[in-house]
Amino acid sequence: MPARGLIRARVAEISPPLIRQQFPLMLSYDAIIIGAGHNGLVTACYLARAGLRVVVLEGNPYIGGATVSRELYPGFTYSNCSYVCSLFRPEIFRTLDLPRYGLQVIPYEGSVTMTRDGGYFASFVDHDANRREISRFSKRDAENYDRFSHEMSRQCRFIKKFLLTTPPDPTSFKWRDLKDLASLGAAFYDLGETQMYDTIRFYTMSCADLLDQYFESDVIKGVIAGSSIIGTALGPYSPGTAYVMLHHYMGEVDGTIGAWGYARGGMGSIATALANALQAHGGEVRVNAEVNDVIVKDGRVCGVALKDGEELHAATVASNLDVKRTFLNIMDERDLPAEFVRRVQRFKIRGSSGKLNIALDGMPSFPQIPENCPARRGDMHITDSMERIERAYDDWKSGTWSKDPYVDMLIPSQIDPTLAPPGQHMMSVFVQYAPPRLASGDWTDADRDAFGSTVVDAIGAYSPDFKDRIRHMEVRTPRELEAEIGLTEGNIFQGELTLDQLMFNRPVPGYAQYRSPVEGMYLCGSSTHPGGGVMGAPGANAAREILRDLGRKDGQL
Amino acid sequence: MNEPHYLQPLLPTPFHSRTQAACCTALWSGWAGYQSARCYTHVEFEYFAARNQATLFDLSPMIKYRIAGSDSLPYLNRLMTRDVGKLAVGRVAYTVWCNDVGKVLDDGTLFRLDDNEYLLCAQDRHLPWLQDSAIGFDLEVEDVSERFAALALQGPTSYAIVQRMGFDDLMSLRPFGWRRVKYRGAELIVSRTGFSGDLGYEIWSAPDQAESLWDDLMAAGADFGLMPMGSDALELLRIEAGYLLPNADFMPADHATRASRGRSPFELGLGWLVDFNKGHFVGRRALQAERAGSGRYTFVGLDIDGNKPAHESLIYHRRRELIGHVTSAMWSPTCKRNIAIAELQAGREAMLDDLWVEIYLKKELKWEKLMVRCRVVPRPFFDPPRRLATPPAAY
Ligand SMILES: Cc1cc2nc3c(=O)[nH]c(=O)nc-3n(C[C@H](O)[C@H](O)[C@H](O)COP(=O)(O)OP(=O)(O)OC[C@H]3O[C@@H](n4cnc5c(N)ncnc54)[C@H](O)[C@@H]3O)c2cc1C
């Protein structure tokens, strides 16, 4: 990977004694970003563009956080965590000119679900093909699908305006907050009377209640409901899951709302492109630089201390870590108001997902799906009703992984030639549900392997040659997600996406504007508005607030 | 075919049995008298296949002339604005040719097949012009369009596919070179050329080998994401590559009813194709005068704010003074920019920092007019290093 080389070169340039002599005790920057997740890198890019001296400190030997691609088996590139792209804000893509730094996002066509009766249900980009496919299950649902899509489009249009804005604080009565609240109100009013009611219900209702309004076929509902529980410790019948579904719809690829794509070279190429852009603007990334402490003096941040004792100083520090890790692990609670600490402790961040990354020596067969069905190149599923998803969630509640798991599996190497040797394939399997702790106690290696086997068996039931084709497999439970990338409890969104933790309540009321009780200390990761996913919006919004506090207009979005 | 020709004005190409079977959309258009698929499945996926994997495009309708005889070189040097003497056997040149007053008639690619033999591929038909210009030269010009079936194999994995086909010797083939390769007991010409601005090849075969060639390429490309691609996606590729298209970006001078519509190579930004260091060529005097400063127009690339393509938009300085128009526009999914090729009045360099395009936009049946800021940027908009890398990479 070219960027890795660049990063090393940069580190080598920066750390020799020459610079140490100028700053005998420590290096000094305008801003330090803790964590090279994609959001930390986005923040760093905007700050560097504005002329600040920026360094990003990453604990792992590689960058990207949950937006990472690594070769764990020769010739195969896994996207170890996130695997598909849609949410990444096009404005950021363009302002930072990421294509120039090697980023390319390639859309794929739809999804296909294998049903228990030996059939399949696929979705297509072509409207008529899609309608005829749904009508194989229900003529009524086929026509209602358009109404459902319009509803989702209206909700997307409404929310889109707020993704790259800082949530207004409804209690501050500052001019800026009042103005932003007014524009929120205006956009809401613009929805029209019926839609206003629907929108309020939308943010609190369950996915099942929403889908029951539109569809009668269990298969159709089961397929659509999948995106309402991804990364979420809730079932499709739990209130709040309708919003989670919207969260997965509101992205786009080249203006096609709801479309998903692959980042060429794996999701890690997003982080690589950001790091290259950062370096082009004079910023630095340091890997193997785990931050142990945020140094605060007189209520003001003044730098960080690394695990090996090295100190770096800056009057601005932004943390890409989730809200719990930031305030409870690397900060001293005594530097923070007690009520704030309590709220952070109560922040919901339950893990619910696992991931398998698999190297295959050939394309596994799926006899239920026609050979020429283009949806094979997109998401493949084996769950054909909401009921089954809810049962899978029941296992989570009992402190075990789902025995009939919901999987979102893709074989991106069918489209992306860079991921595996010709004719061989890389498979990514996202799994719902896996609890952060088991009823029997903490996860063990044996539990992890048993979890992996459960998933492989579930897929094997639909693909006779799948198991024989496996050459290597990486299995990740919430334990690995927490240990390797620092996602508390393995929650993929750095905190659950429920209304009590969205907008001006994310992460905690009163601190939704990327600031913290400590002056100069900011949050820029997915724990902040508008939340998780490879979106870049939290990072960009945080950069804007930081620049505003520094009195800089440049570098704004 | 015993039916009278007027019942089938558009002919099938030698690949028709294959292209028709692959085409799910019923979207076809006429191209130089042939049926040409606009889109096989979905424009977006075909476009991305060309930028990420590889695509196969039926190029057969392209007009082709063979020029052979001992005077071929002096003849072509008289006709073309470039110095054809610099074109070695085994190479291809992109070129334009003009009328007497220095206005472009067409552009095309010129293959030097042998010391005294050339192949000219063009968009338009030019037989009378080519033949009339040959008076006094010892050579022959013939239309050989139907003698070739041609495919463009373009995209990052195209080299991996020609390798899998067993076409040896292409590793050292540089851009704008061609080689003969053995194929099923016969010979093909493979050139490293194309209209996509990416790594790619064009493959020229005898029509009776067309179907097997298509099948073999599709089979060889199965592991490399090869897909058939129609002309709609090609249009997007060529704009990103910054290539001009006659009849879209400019009027070929002999088609224009209004004399003022003709454009010189300089006005099209193709001045690098004009070589005054060789002897006389058609249009030379006019072009020499123009170089001294009488050009009326200039072609530029634009980067436009927002994401609404500026199709056929007018361009203003300071939102007020009309100084040009967009000739081709698109949202570029690869560059993530709203790009356009545009013609501006010459001599307006001072105005380039305050340019605006007027975009008409229909939102749920309601028209809106946008005045959007734009900036002049270099073309090509997209120019990946793999286009020129020799030997080419696997993807
Ligand atoms: C299995 C999985 C699948 C997912 N699938 C998708 C998907 O397909 N599409 C999608 O859009 N989203 C997906 N997501 C969600 C998405 O990946 C995340 O929400 C997003 O990447 C989080 O980005 P971030 O920059 O906010 O934080 P993170 O990526 O969590 O970055 C935090 C960074 O901080 C570093 N760090 C932690 N502690 C320290 C320390 N003390 N010192 C220095 N550095 C430290 C970490 O190593 C990490 O690099 C998925 C997530 C997971 C886990």
Coordinates of C-alpha atoms in Angstrom, one line a residue, chain B residues 75 78-79 126-137 139-141 282:
Chain B
Y75 CA 0.3 12.2 -49.9
R78 CA 0.0 16.8 -47.7
L79 CA -3.4 15.9 -46.2
H126 CA -14.3 11.0 -46.8
L127 CA -13.7 8.8 -49.9
P128 CA -14.2 11.5 -52.6
W129 CA -12.0 14.0 -50.6
L130 CA -9.3 11.4 -50.1
Q131 CA -9.4 10.2 -53.7
D132 CA -9.6 13.7 -55.2
S133 CA -6.6 14.8 -53.2
A134 CA -4.6 11.8 -54.5
I135 CA -4.5 13.1 -58.1
G136 CA -0.9 13.1 -59.2
F137 CA 0.2 10.6 -56.5
L139 CA -1.3 5.3 -54.6
E140 CA -4.7 3.8 -54.1
V141 CA -7.3 4.8 -51.6
V282 CA -3.9 21.5 -47.0

